[in-house]
């Protein structure tokens, strides 16, 4: 397991912890409201923070594994060479978009530090909400580049990245 | 070129990119950003790209998605699907085609605790198809019943697709969950009728009924689905009676699924950790599409395509029903090539205002769209449920699968007709619960 894989797996673990926290905060909120008729101050803000962490910290690993939904209807009709070319084009286009995304999330995140906005109930700095987004986007950009390099190194039509062969590796609830 | 034409071209551009293997999210984000730059300018387009992902931090209602996904992932690991299959078998026992009907019934039951069609098809195909093959069922009937039955998972609440529709159409998740229940149950019944008609006309498709179990045995087996009922009642039931918001219901459902799994000793910490890992990856994939769809939707608003379409259709003077039939035909064709989430996110911002402008209820339209998208999950060449079953049962040919699901398309077609003729089929329960 190389360094990048380990770092992205660690980010995914943080995302999983955030999801668990999201569940527990909501449960405590519901219990307090039902049993003690009291609201947990800032439960909504904590859930929102957990959601941002869940989504963006898990994103880089899915990019490294090529798990994003792709329609592979043309595969049967194409030669292995043509298919390999399409896979490479898709990897380049994905990389360009994710790199642009990472680049453009940094300025508004820096603005937040300067302005110093806080949430209403708990007074959490909005920087904490931007942090998982920026970390996820930058790590995602690195993951997309590594995935694209892997596609160019791979000579087979099916591709070597885990999850890419099926074309529909992840089930987004359709889902 | 008028901006409306740029908007219209963008739809074709996305479909073309997706067909050439560009990931759905990337195709929407790319077309949205470039389109925005053409209509406005590059600086505004790139600012939109950088700022839109933060909208997730302001959307508390989005948190319902990972929580319901987690509930389904835990339930799948707790063996509830096997219990449901046993219960459904007991309900339909004594008829030719019992096991195929049970597979559909179990799919509907699993759909009531899992918001995903693919997860429902994957789980049930592991249990029901080998059993049907062992008993001598025709492969087409076995695979067709599970592939089509799997689609029930996205109409019966909780449903991730209904939540995605709610997000993009800015509708209430609770209303949509209430509206989906009766059409989902009707569709389940229609599936059972299709199986009954198939085995009555062609008895060779399924073996003759086995011995009929006595009522004591039957009652015991039916009771095996108690865990599913408990989860459905505390989560979706909690939303219906106004006890919980959808997010709260999903969190309670997650805790319930984990507690039941531990209490029955069917899962341990390891299964919960695996479920969390699987759920966050699925959530990331799903929300990447949703965020990119937001960027695309901003561009569409800029082109004025949705408003122009409303004006165009009004000027045509066609009856609302004729327009709706055209919209349904469009979805059915698109469903052959695109995945469900992509289809909803690309089309609802365009068609939503037009359909509500014609006087249709947006909640009713949501149910109709999800139903039509469901049909897309089992129509070739891009029938995701068929791919899932093929991955689980590689010795069943794709041609057998296509032939197997064909009769079940009639169930979806009948429900579309029923929804068009009787909109109250979807709207009665929301009106009863929420006025």
Coordinates of C-alpha atoms in Angstrom, one line a residue:
Chain A
X1 CA 0.0 0.0 0.0
X2 CA 1.7 3.3 -1.1
X3 CA 1.6 6.6 0.8
X4 CA -1.2 8.1 -1.2
X5 CA -3.5 5.0 -0.7
X6 CA -2.9 5.2 3.0
X7 CA -3.5 8.9 3.3
X8 CA -6.8 8.6 1.3
X9 CA -7.9 5.6 3.4
X10 CA -7.2 7.7 6.5
X11 CA -9.4 10.5 5.1
X12 CA -12.1 8.0 4.4
X13 CA -11.9 6.8 8.0
X14 CA -12.4 10.4 9.2
X15 CA -15.4 10.6 6.8
X16 CA -16.8 7.4 8.4
X17 CA -16.3 8.8 11.9
X18 CA -18.1 12.0 10.8
X19 CA -21.1 9.9 9.5
X20 CA -21.3 8.1 12.8
X21 CA -21.1 11.5 14.6
X22 CA -23.9 12.8 12.3
X23 CA -26.1 9.8 13.4
X24 CA -25.3 10.2 17.1
X25 CA -25.9 14.0 17.2
X26 CA -29.2 13.5 15.5
X27 CA -30.2 10.7 17.9
X28 CA -29.3 12.8 21.0
X29 CA -31.2 15.7 19.5
X30 CA -34.4 13.6 19.0
X31 CA -34.1 12.0 22.4
X32 CA -33.6 15.3 24.2
X33 CA -36.6 16.8 22.4
X34 CA -38.9 13.8 23.0
X35 CA -37.9 12.9 26.6
X36 CA -36.9 16.3 28.1
X37 CA -38.6 18.6 25.7
X38 CA -35.3 20.4 25.1
X39 CA -33.4 21.2 22.0
X40 CA -29.7 20.4 21.5
X41 CA -28.2 23.8 20.7
X42 CA -26.4 23.7 17.4
X43 CA -27.3 20.1 16.4
X44 CA -28.1 21.3 12.9
X45 CA -24.7 23.0 12.6
X46 CA -22.9 19.9 13.8
X47 CA -24.8 17.7 11.3
X48 CA -23.9 20.1 8.5
X49 CA -20.2 20.0 9.5
X50 CA -20.3 16.2 9.6
X51 CA -22.0 16.0 6.2
X52 CA -19.3 18.2 4.5
X53 CA -16.6 16.0 6.1
X54 CA -18.4 12.7 5.1
X55 CA -18.7 13.7 1.5
X56 CA -15.5 15.5 0.7
X57 CA -13.1 13.4 2.7
X58 CA -14.4 10.2 1.1
X59 CA -14.3 11.7 -2.4
X60 CA -10.5 11.4 -3.1
X61 CA -10.5 7.6 -2.6
X62 CA -13.4 7.2 -5.0
X63 CA -11.4 9.2 -7.6
X64 CA -8.3 7.1 -7.1
X65 CA -10.3 3.9 -7.5
X66 CA -12.2 5.2 -10.6
X67 CA -15.6 4.5 -8.9
X68 CA -17.6 7.3 -10.5
X69 CA -20.6 6.3 -12.5
X70 CA -19.7 5.6 -16.1
X71 CA -22.0 4.3 -18.8
X72 CA -20.2 1.5 -20.7
X73 CA -22.7 0.9 -23.4
X74 CA -20.1 1.5 -26.2
X75 CA -17.5 -1.0 -24.8
X76 CA -18.8 -4.0 -26.8
X77 CA -18.7 -2.1 -30.1
X78 CA -15.1 -0.8 -29.7
X79 CA -11.7 -2.3 -30.3
X80 CA -9.4 -2.6 -27.3
X81 CA -7.3 0.3 -28.6
X82 CA -10.3 2.6 -29.1
X83 CA -11.6 1.7 -25.7
X84 CA -8.2 2.4 -24.1
X85 CA -8.2 5.8 -25.8
X86 CA -11.7 6.7 -24.5
X87 CA -10.7 5.6 -20.9
X88 CA -7.6 7.9 -21.1
X89 CA -9.7 10.8 -22.4
X90 CA -12.2 10.3 -19.6
X91 CA -9.3 10.3 -17.1
X92 CA -7.8 13.5 -18.5
X93 CA -11.2 15.3 -18.5
X94 CA -11.9 14.2 -14.9
X95 CA -8.5 15.4 -13.8
X96 CA -9.0 18.8 -15.5
X97 CA -12.4 19.3 -13.8
X98 CA -11.2 18.2 -10.3
X99 CA -8.0 20.2 -10.5
X100 CA -10.0 23.3 -11.5
X101 CA -12.4 22.6 -8.6
X102 CA -9.5 22.4 -6.1
X103 CA -8.0 25.5 -7.5
X104 CA -11.2 27.5 -7.3
X105 CA -12.3 26.4 -3.8
X106 CA -9.1 27.9 -2.2
X107 CA -9.9 31.7 -2.8
X108 CA -13.4 31.6 -1.1
X109 CA -11.9 29.5 1.7
X110 CA -9.2 32.1 2.3
X111 CA -11.8 34.8 2.2
X112 CA -13.6 33.0 5.1
X113 CA -10.4 33.2 7.2
X114 CA -10.1 36.9 6.5
X115 CA -13.8 37.7 7.2
X116 CA -14.0 35.4 10.3
X117 CA -17.7 34.4 9.9
X118 CA -19.1 32.2 12.7
X119 CA -22.1 30.0 12.9
X120 CA -25.2 31.4 14.7
X121 CA -25.7 28.8 17.5
X122 CA -22.3 27.4 18.4
X123 CA -20.0 30.1 17.0
X124 CA -18.0 27.6 14.9
X125 CA -15.7 29.4 12.5
X126 CA -16.8 28.7 8.9
X127 CA -13.2 27.8 8.2
X128 CA -14.0 24.4 9.7
X129 CA -16.7 23.9 7.1
X130 CA -14.3 24.9 4.3
X131 CA -11.4 22.8 5.6
X132 CA -12.8 19.3 4.6
X133 CA -13.9 20.7 1.3
X134 CA -10.5 22.1 0.4
X135 CA -8.6 19.1 1.8
X136 CA -10.9 16.7 -0.2
X137 CA -10.7 18.8 -3.4
X138 CA -6.9 19.0 -3.3
X139 CA -6.4 15.3 -2.3
X140 CA -9.0 14.5 -5.0
X141 CA -7.0 16.4 -7.6
X142 CA -3.9 14.4 -6.7
X143 CA -5.9 11.2 -6.8
X144 CA -7.3 12.0 -10.2
X145 CA -3.8 12.7 -11.6
X146 CA -2.5 9.4 -10.2
X147 CA -5.5 7.6 -11.7
X148 CA -4.9 9.2 -15.1
X149 CA -1.2 8.3 -15.0
X150 CA -2.3 4.7 -14.2
X151 CA -4.6 4.7 -17.2
X152 CA -1.7 5.8 -19.5
X153 CA 0.6 3.2 -18.0
X154 CA -2.0 0.4 -18.4
X155 CA -1.9 -1.3 -21.8
X156 CA -5.1 -3.4 -21.3
X157 CA -8.6 -2.3 -22.5
X158 CA -10.2 -3.1 -19.2
X159 CA -8.1 -0.8 -17.1
X160 CA -6.2 -1.7 -14.0
X161 CA -7.6 0.6 -11.4
X162 CA -9.8 -1.2 -8.9
X163 CA -13.5 -0.6 -9.6
X164 CA -12.9 0.6 -13.1
X165 CA -13.5 -2.7 -14.8
X166 CA -17.1 -2.9 -13.8
X167 CA -17.9 0.6 -15.0
X168 CA -20.5 0.9 -12.3
X169 CA -18.4 0.2 -9.3
X170 CA -20.2 2.3 -6.9
X171 CA -23.9 2.1 -6.2
X172 CA -25.0 5.7 -5.5
X173 CA -28.3 4.5 -4.3
X174 CA -29.4 4.9 -8.0
X175 CA -29.9 4.3 -7.8
Chain B
X1 CA -26.9 32.1 -30.9
X2 CA -29.8 32.6 -28.4
X3 CA -28.9 31.4 -24.9
X4 CA -31.9 29.0 -25.0
X5 CA -30.3 27.1 -27.9
X6 CA -27.0 26.9 -25.9
X7 CA -29.1 25.4 -23.1
X8 CA -30.8 22.9 -25.4
X9 CA -27.4 21.9 -27.0
X10 CA -26.0 21.3 -23.5
X11 CA -28.4 18.4 -22.9
X12 CA -27.2 16.7 -26.0
X13 CA -23.6 17.5 -25.1
X14 CA -24.0 15.8 -21.7
X15 CA -25.6 12.7 -23.2
X16 CA -22.9 12.4 -25.8
X17 CA -20.1 12.8 -23.3
X18 CA -21.7 10.2 -21.0
X19 CA -22.1 7.8 -23.9
X20 CA -18.4 8.2 -24.6
X21 CA -17.5 7.1 -21.1
X22 CA -17.0 10.4 -19.4
X23 CA -18.3 10.0 -15.8
X24 CA -21.8 11.4 -15.3
X25 CA -20.7 13.9 -12.7
X26 CA -17.8 15.1 -14.8
X27 CA -19.9 15.5 -17.9
X28 CA -22.4 17.7 -16.0
X29 CA -19.8 19.8 -14.3
X30 CA -17.8 20.3 -17.5
X31 CA -20.8 21.3 -19.6
X32 CA -22.2 23.4 -16.8
X33 CA -18.9 25.3 -16.3
X34 CA -18.1 25.8 -20.0
X35 CA -21.7 26.7 -20.8
X36 CA -21.7 29.3 -17.9
X37 CA -18.5 30.7 -19.3
X38 CA -20.1 31.1 -22.8
X39 CA -23.3 32.7 -21.6
X40 CA -21.6 34.9 -18.9
X41 CA -17.8 34.8 -18.6
X42 CA -14.9 32.5 -17.5
X43 CA -14.3 34.4 -14.2
X44 CA -18.0 34.0 -13.2
X45 CA -18.0 30.3 -14.3
X46 CA -14.9 29.4 -12.3
X47 CA -16.3 31.3 -9.2
X48 CA -19.4 29.2 -9.5
X49 CA -17.3 26.0 -9.7
X50 CA -15.4 27.0 -6.6
X51 CA -18.4 28.2 -4.5
X52 CA -21.1 25.6 -5.4
X53 CA -19.6 22.7 -3.4
X54 CA -20.0 24.8 -0.2
X55 CA -23.8 24.7 -0.6
X56 CA -23.6 21.2 0.9
X57 CA -22.6 22.9 4.2
X58 CA -25.9 24.9 4.2
X59 CA -28.1 21.9 3.3
X60 CA -29.2 20.1 6.5
X61 CA -31.8 18.1 4.5
X62 CA -29.0 16.5 2.5
X63 CA -27.9 14.5 5.5
X64 CA -30.9 12.2 5.1
X65 CA -29.1 10.5 2.2
X66 CA -26.0 9.0 3.9
X67 CA -28.1 8.0 6.9
X68 CA -30.7 6.1 4.9
X69 CA -27.8 4.5 2.9
X70 CA -26.2 3.4 6.1
X71 CA -29.4 1.9 7.4
X72 CA -29.7 -0.1 4.1
X73 CA -26.0 -1.2 4.3
X74 CA -26.4 -2.4 7.9
X75 CA -29.7 -4.2 7.1
X76 CA -28.1 -6.0 4.1
X77 CA -25.4 -7.3 6.4
X78 CA -27.9 -8.4 9.1
X79 CA -29.5 -11.1 6.9
X80 CA -32.9 -9.3 6.8
X81 CA -33.2 -10.1 3.1
X82 CA -33.2 -13.8 3.9
X83 CA -36.0 -13.3 6.5
X84 CA -38.1 -11.4 4.0
X85 CA -37.7 -14.0 1.4
X86 CA -38.8 -16.7 3.9
X87 CA -41.8 -14.6 4.9
X88 CA -42.8 -13.8 1.4
X89 CA -42.5 -17.5 0.5
X90 CA -45.0 -18.4 3.3
X91 CA -47.4 -15.7 2.1
X92 CA -47.5 -17.0 -1.5
X93 CA -47.2 -20.7 -0.7
X94 CA -49.3 -23.2 -2.5
X95 CA -49.3 -21.6 -6.0
X96 CA -47.3 -22.2 -9.1
X97 CA -44.6 -19.5 -9.2
X98 CA -44.6 -19.0 -5.5
X99 CA -40.8 -18.4 -5.2
X100 CA -40.8 -15.8 -8.0
X101 CA -43.7 -14.0 -6.3
X102 CA -41.8 -14.3 -3.0
X103 CA -38.7 -12.7 -4.6
X104 CA -40.8 -9.7 -5.7
X105 CA -42.4 -9.5 -2.3
X106 CA -39.1 -9.7 -0.6
X107 CA -37.7 -7.0 -3.0
X108 CA -40.6 -4.7 -2.0
X109 CA -39.9 -5.4 1.7
X110 CA -36.2 -4.8 1.4
X111 CA -37.0 -1.6 -0.5
X112 CA -38.9 -0.4 2.6
X113 CA -35.6 -0.4 4.6
X114 CA -33.1 0.3 1.8
X115 CA -33.3 3.3 -0.5
X116 CA -31.4 1.8 -3.4
X117 CA -32.6 -0.3 -6.3
X118 CA -29.2 -1.7 -7.1
X119 CA -28.6 -2.8 -3.5
X120 CA -32.1 -4.4 -3.5
X121 CA -31.4 -6.3 -6.8
X122 CA -27.9 -7.3 -5.7
X123 CA -29.1 -8.6 -2.3
X124 CA -32.1 -10.5 -3.5
X125 CA -30.3 -12.0 -6.6
X126 CA -27.9 -13.7 -4.2
X127 CA -30.8 -15.3 -2.3
X128 CA -33.7 -15.8 -4.7
X129 CA -32.1 -16.6 -8.0
X130 CA -30.1 -19.7 -6.8
X131 CA -33.2 -21.0 -5.0
X132 CA -35.4 -20.6 -8.1
X133 CA -32.8 -22.3 -10.3
X134 CA -32.5 -25.2 -7.8
X135 CA -36.2 -25.7 -7.9
X136 CA -36.3 -25.7 -11.7
X137 CA -37.7 -22.3 -12.5
X138 CA -37.0 -20.9 -16.0
X139 CA -33.9 -18.7 -15.8
X140 CA -35.8 -15.9 -17.6
X141 CA -38.5 -15.8 -15.0
X142 CA -36.0 -16.0 -12.1
X143 CA -33.8 -13.3 -13.4
X144 CA -36.6 -11.1 -14.7
X145 CA -38.5 -11.2 -11.4
X146 CA -35.5 -10.1 -9.4
X147 CA -34.2 -7.5 -11.8
X148 CA -37.6 -5.9 -12.1
X149 CA -38.5 -6.5 -8.4
X150 CA -35.3 -4.6 -7.5
X151 CA -36.7 -1.4 -9.0
X152 CA -39.4 -1.4 -6.3
X153 CA -36.7 -0.3 -4.0
X154 CA -36.7 3.2 -5.3
X155 CA -40.4 3.8 -5.4
X156 CA -41.2 2.4 -1.9
X157 CA -39.8 4.9 0.7
X158 CA -37.2 5.4 1.9
X159 CA -35.8 6.2 -1.6
X160 CA -32.6 7.9 -2.4
X161 CA -33.9 8.8 -5.9
X162 CA -37.0 10.5 -4.3
X163 CA -34.7 12.5 -2.0
X164 CA -32.6 13.6 -5.0
X165 CA -35.8 14.7 -6.8
X166 CA -36.8 16.5 -3.7
X167 CA -33.5 18.3 -3.6
X168 CA -33.4 19.4 -7.2
X169 CA -37.1 20.2 -7.4
X170 CA -37.1 21.9 -4.0
X171 CA -40.0 19.7 -2.8
X172 CA -40.6 18.1 0.6
X173 CA -39.0 14.7 1.2
X174 CA -41.8 13.8 3.6
X175 CA -44.5 14.5 1.0
X176 CA -42.7 12.5 -1.6
X177 CA -42.2 9.6 0.8
X178 CA -45.9 9.6 1.4
X179 CA -46.7 9.8 -2.3
X180 CA -44.5 6.9 -3.2
X181 CA -46.0 4.3 -0.9
X182 CA -49.3 3.4 -2.6
X183 CA -47.9 3.4 -6.2
X184 CA -45.0 1.2 -4.8
X185 CA -47.5 -1.3 -3.4
X186 CA -49.6 -1.2 -6.5
X187 CA -46.5 -1.9 -8.6
X188 CA -45.6 -4.8 -6.3
X189 CA -49.1 -6.2 -6.8
X190 CA -48.8 -5.7 -10.6
X191 CA -45.5 -7.7 -10.6
X192 CA -47.2 -10.6 -8.8
X193 CA -50.0 -10.4 -11.4
X194 CA -47.4 -10.6 -14.2
X195 CA -45.8 -13.7 -12.7
X196 CA -49.2 -15.3 -12.2
X197 CA -50.2 -14.6 -15.8
X198 CA -46.9 -15.9 -17.1
X199 CA -47.0 -19.2 -15.2
X200 CA -50.7 -19.7 -16.0
X201 CA -50.1 -19.2 -19.7
X202 CA -46.8 -21.2 -19.7
X203 CA -46.7 -23.6 -16.8
X204 CA -43.3 -24.9 -17.9
X205 CA -41.8 -21.6 -16.6
X206 CA -42.2 -22.7 -12.9
X207 CA -42.6 -26.0 -11.2
X208 CA -45.9 -27.1 -9.7
X209 CA -46.7 -25.9 -6.2
X210 CA -45.0 -27.7 -3.3
X211 CA -47.0 -28.9 -0.3
X212 CA -49.0 -26.2 1.4
X213 CA -47.6 -25.5 4.9
X214 CA -50.1 -25.5 7.7
X215 CA -51.1 -22.2 9.2
X216 CA -48.9 -22.5 12.2
X217 CA -45.8 -23.0 10.0
X218 CA -47.0 -20.2 7.7
X219 CA -47.5 -17.8 10.6
X220 CA -44.1 -18.5 12.0
X221 CA -42.4 -17.8 8.6
X222 CA -44.4 -14.7 8.0
X223 CA -43.4 -13.4 11.4
X224 CA -39.7 -13.7 10.4
X225 CA -40.0 -10.2 8.7
X226 CA -40.6 -8.5 12.0
X227 CA -37.2 -6.7 11.9
X228 CA -38.0 -5.1 8.6
X229 CA -41.4 -4.0 9.9
X230 CA -39.9 -2.5 13.1
X231 CA -37.4 -0.5 11.0
X232 CA -40.0 0.7 8.5
X233 CA -42.4 1.7 11.3
X234 CA -39.9 3.6 13.4
X235 CA -38.2 5.4 10.4
X236 CA -40.7 6.0 7.6
X237 CA -43.7 5.6 9.9
X238 CA -42.1 8.2 12.2
X239 CA -42.0 10.7 9.3
X240 CA -45.6 9.9 8.3
X241 CA -47.0 10.6 11.8
X242 CA -44.9 13.7 12.1
X243 CA -42.7 12.4 14.9
X244 CA -39.4 12.8 13.0
X245 CA -38.0 14.9 10.2
X246 CA -36.6 12.7 7.4
X247 CA -33.0 13.2 8.8
X248 CA -34.1 12.2 12.3
X249 CA -36.0 9.2 11.0
X250 CA -33.0 8.0 9.0
X251 CA -30.7 8.4 12.1
X252 CA -33.2 6.5 14.3
X253 CA -33.5 3.8 11.6
X254 CA -29.7 3.5 11.4
X255 CA -29.5 3.0 15.2
X256 CA -32.4 0.6 15.0
X257 CA -30.7 -1.5 12.3
X258 CA -27.5 -1.6 14.3
X259 CA -29.3 -2.4 17.6
X260 CA -31.3 -5.2 15.9
X261 CA -28.2 -6.7 14.3
X262 CA -26.4 -6.7 17.6
X263 CA -29.4 -8.0 19.6
X264 CA -29.9 -10.9 17.1
X265 CA -26.1 -11.5 17.0
X266 CA -26.1 -11.3 13.2
X267 CA -23.6 -8.5 13.0
X268 CA -20.7 -7.2 15.0
X269 CA -18.5 -4.1 15.2
X270 CA -16.7 -5.2 12.0
X271 CA -19.9 -5.2 10.0
X272 CA -20.8 -1.7 11.2
X273 CA -17.3 -0.5 10.3
X274 CA -17.7 -2.0 6.8
X275 CA -21.1 -0.5 6.4
X276 CA -19.8 3.0 7.3
X277 CA -16.9 2.6 4.9
X278 CA -19.2 1.5 2.0
X279 CA -21.7 4.2 2.8
X280 CA -19.2 7.2 2.8
X281 CA -17.8 6.1 -0.6
X282 CA -21.3 5.7 -2.1
X283 CA -22.3 9.1 -0.6
X284 CA -19.2 10.8 -2.1
X285 CA -20.0 9.4 -5.5
X286 CA -23.6 10.4 -5.3
X287 CA -22.9 13.9 -4.0
X288 CA -20.2 14.6 -6.6
X289 CA -23.0 14.1 -9.1
X290 CA -25.4 16.3 -7.2
X291 CA -22.9 19.2 -6.8
X292 CA -22.0 19.0 -10.5
X293 CA -25.8 19.0 -11.3
X294 CA -26.2 22.2 -9.2
X295 CA -23.5 23.8 -11.3
X296 CA -25.3 22.6 -14.5
X297 CA -28.6 23.9 -13.1
X298 CA -27.1 27.4 -12.5
X299 CA -26.0 27.4 -16.1
X300 CA -29.5 26.3 -17.3
X301 CA -31.2 29.1 -15.3
X302 CA -28.8 31.5 -17.0
X303 CA -29.8 30.3 -20.5
X304 CA -33.6 30.8 -19.6
X305 CA -34.3 27.4 -21.3
X306 CA -36.8 26.3 -18.6
X307 CA -38.9 29.4 -18.9
X308 CA -38.6 29.4 -22.7
X309 CA -39.8 25.8 -22.8
X310 CA -42.8 26.7 -20.7
X311 CA -43.6 29.6 -23.1
X312 CA -43.1 27.3 -26.2
X313 CA -45.3 24.6 -24.9
X314 CA -48.0 27.0 -23.9
X315 CA -47.9 28.6 -27.3
X316 CA -48.3 25.1 -28.9
X317 CA -51.7 24.8 -27.3
X318 CA -51.5 21.1 -26.8
X319 CA -53.4 19.5 -24.0
X320 CA -51.4 18.9 -20.8
X321 CA -51.9 15.1 -21.3
X322 CA -50.4 15.2 -24.8
X323 CA -47.3 17.1 -23.4
X324 CA -47.0 14.7 -20.5
X325 CA -47.1 11.7 -22.9
X326 CA -44.3 13.3 -24.9
X327 CA -42.3 13.9 -21.7
X328 CA -42.8 10.2 -20.7
X329 CA -41.7 9.0 -24.1
X330 CA -38.6 11.2 -23.8
X331 CA -37.7 9.8 -20.4
X332 CA -38.3 6.2 -21.6
X333 CA -35.9 6.8 -24.5
X334 CA -33.3 8.5 -22.4
X335 CA -33.6 5.8 -19.8
X336 CA -32.2 3.3 -22.3
X337 CA -28.9 5.2 -22.2
X338 CA -28.5 7.1 -19.0
X339 CA -28.4 6.2 -15.3
X340 CA -31.2 7.1 -13.0
X341 CA -29.6 9.9 -10.9
X342 CA -28.1 11.6 -14.0
X343 CA -31.4 11.5 -15.8
X344 CA -33.3 13.2 -12.9
X345 CA -30.6 15.8 -12.3
X346 CA -30.3 16.8 -16.0
X347 CA -34.0 16.8 -16.9
X348 CA -36.0 18.0 -13.8
X349 CA -34.6 21.6 -13.9
X350 CA -35.8 21.7 -17.5
X351 CA -39.1 19.8 -17.4
X352 CA -40.1 20.6 -13.8
X353 CA -41.3 24.2 -14.4
X354 CA -42.9 23.2 -17.7
X355 CA -45.0 20.4 -16.0
X356 CA -46.0 22.5 -13.0
X357 CA -46.9 25.3 -15.5
X358 CA -49.3 22.9 -17.1
X359 CA -51.1 22.4 -13.8
X360 CA -49.6 19.1 -12.7
X361 CA -48.6 18.7 -9.1
X362 CA -44.8 18.6 -8.6
X363 CA -45.0 15.8 -6.0
X364 CA -47.1 13.7 -8.4
X365 CA -44.6 14.4 -11.2
X366 CA -41.8 13.3 -8.9
X367 CA -43.5 9.9 -8.5
X368 CA -44.1 9.6 -12.2
X369 CA -40.4 10.5 -13.0
X370 CA -39.1 8.0 -10.5
X371 CA -41.4 5.3 -12.0
X372 CA -40.2 6.1 -15.6
X373 CA -36.6 6.2 -14.4
X374 CA -37.2 2.8 -12.7
X375 CA -38.2 1.3 -16.1
X376 CA -34.9 2.7 -17.4
X377 CA -33.1 0.5 -14.9
X378 CA -34.2 -2.6 -16.6
X379 CA -34.3 -1.5 -20.3
X380 CA -31.3 -2.4 -22.5
X381 CA -28.7 -1.4 -23.4
X382 CA -28.0 0.5 -20.1
X383 CA -30.1 -1.5 -17.6
X384 CA -28.1 -1.1 -14.3
X385 CA -30.2 -3.8 -12.5
X386 CA -29.4 -6.3 -15.3
X387 CA -25.7 -5.6 -14.9
X388 CA -25.9 -6.1 -11.2
X389 CA -27.6 -9.5 -11.6
X390 CA -25.2 -10.5 -14.4
X391 CA -22.3 -9.7 -12.0
X392 CA -23.8 -12.0 -9.4
X393 CA -24.9 -14.8 -11.7
X394 CA -22.4 -14.7 -14.6
X395 CA -23.7 -17.8 -16.2
X396 CA -27.1 -16.2 -17.0
X397 CA -26.6 -14.6 -20.4
X398 CA -27.5 -10.9 -21.0
X399 CA -30.0 -12.0 -23.7
X400 CA -31.8 -14.2 -21.2
X401 CA -31.9 -11.3 -18.8
X402 CA -33.4 -8.9 -21.5
X403 CA -36.0 -11.5 -22.4
X404 CA -36.7 -12.1 -18.7
X405 CA -37.5 -8.5 -17.8
X406 CA -39.6 -7.8 -21.0
X407 CA -43.0 -9.0 -19.5
X408 CA -42.4 -7.0 -16.4
X409 CA -42.2 -3.7 -18.3
X410 CA -46.0 -4.1 -18.7
X411 CA -46.4 -3.6 -14.9
X412 CA -44.6 -0.3 -15.1
X413 CA -46.6 0.8 -18.2
X414 CA -49.9 0.0 -16.4
X415 CA -48.9 2.0 -13.3
X416 CA -48.0 5.0 -15.6
X417 CA -51.4 4.8 -17.1
X418 CA -53.0 4.5 -13.6
X419 CA -51.1 7.5 -12.4
X420 CA -52.1 9.6 -15.4
X421 CA -55.8 8.6 -15.0
X422 CA -55.9 8.7 -11.2
X423 CA -53.3 11.2 -9.8
X424 CA -54.8 10.6 -6.4
X425 CA -53.1 7.3 -6.3
X426 CA -50.0 9.3 -5.4
X427 CA -51.6 12.3 -3.9
X428 CA -54.2 10.8 -1.5
X429 CA -51.8 9.7 1.2
X430 CA -49.8 13.0 1.4
X431 CA -53.1 14.9 1.5
X432 CA -54.4 12.7 4.3
X433 CA -51.2 13.0 6.3
X434 CA -50.2 16.6 5.7
X435 CA -53.5 18.2 4.5

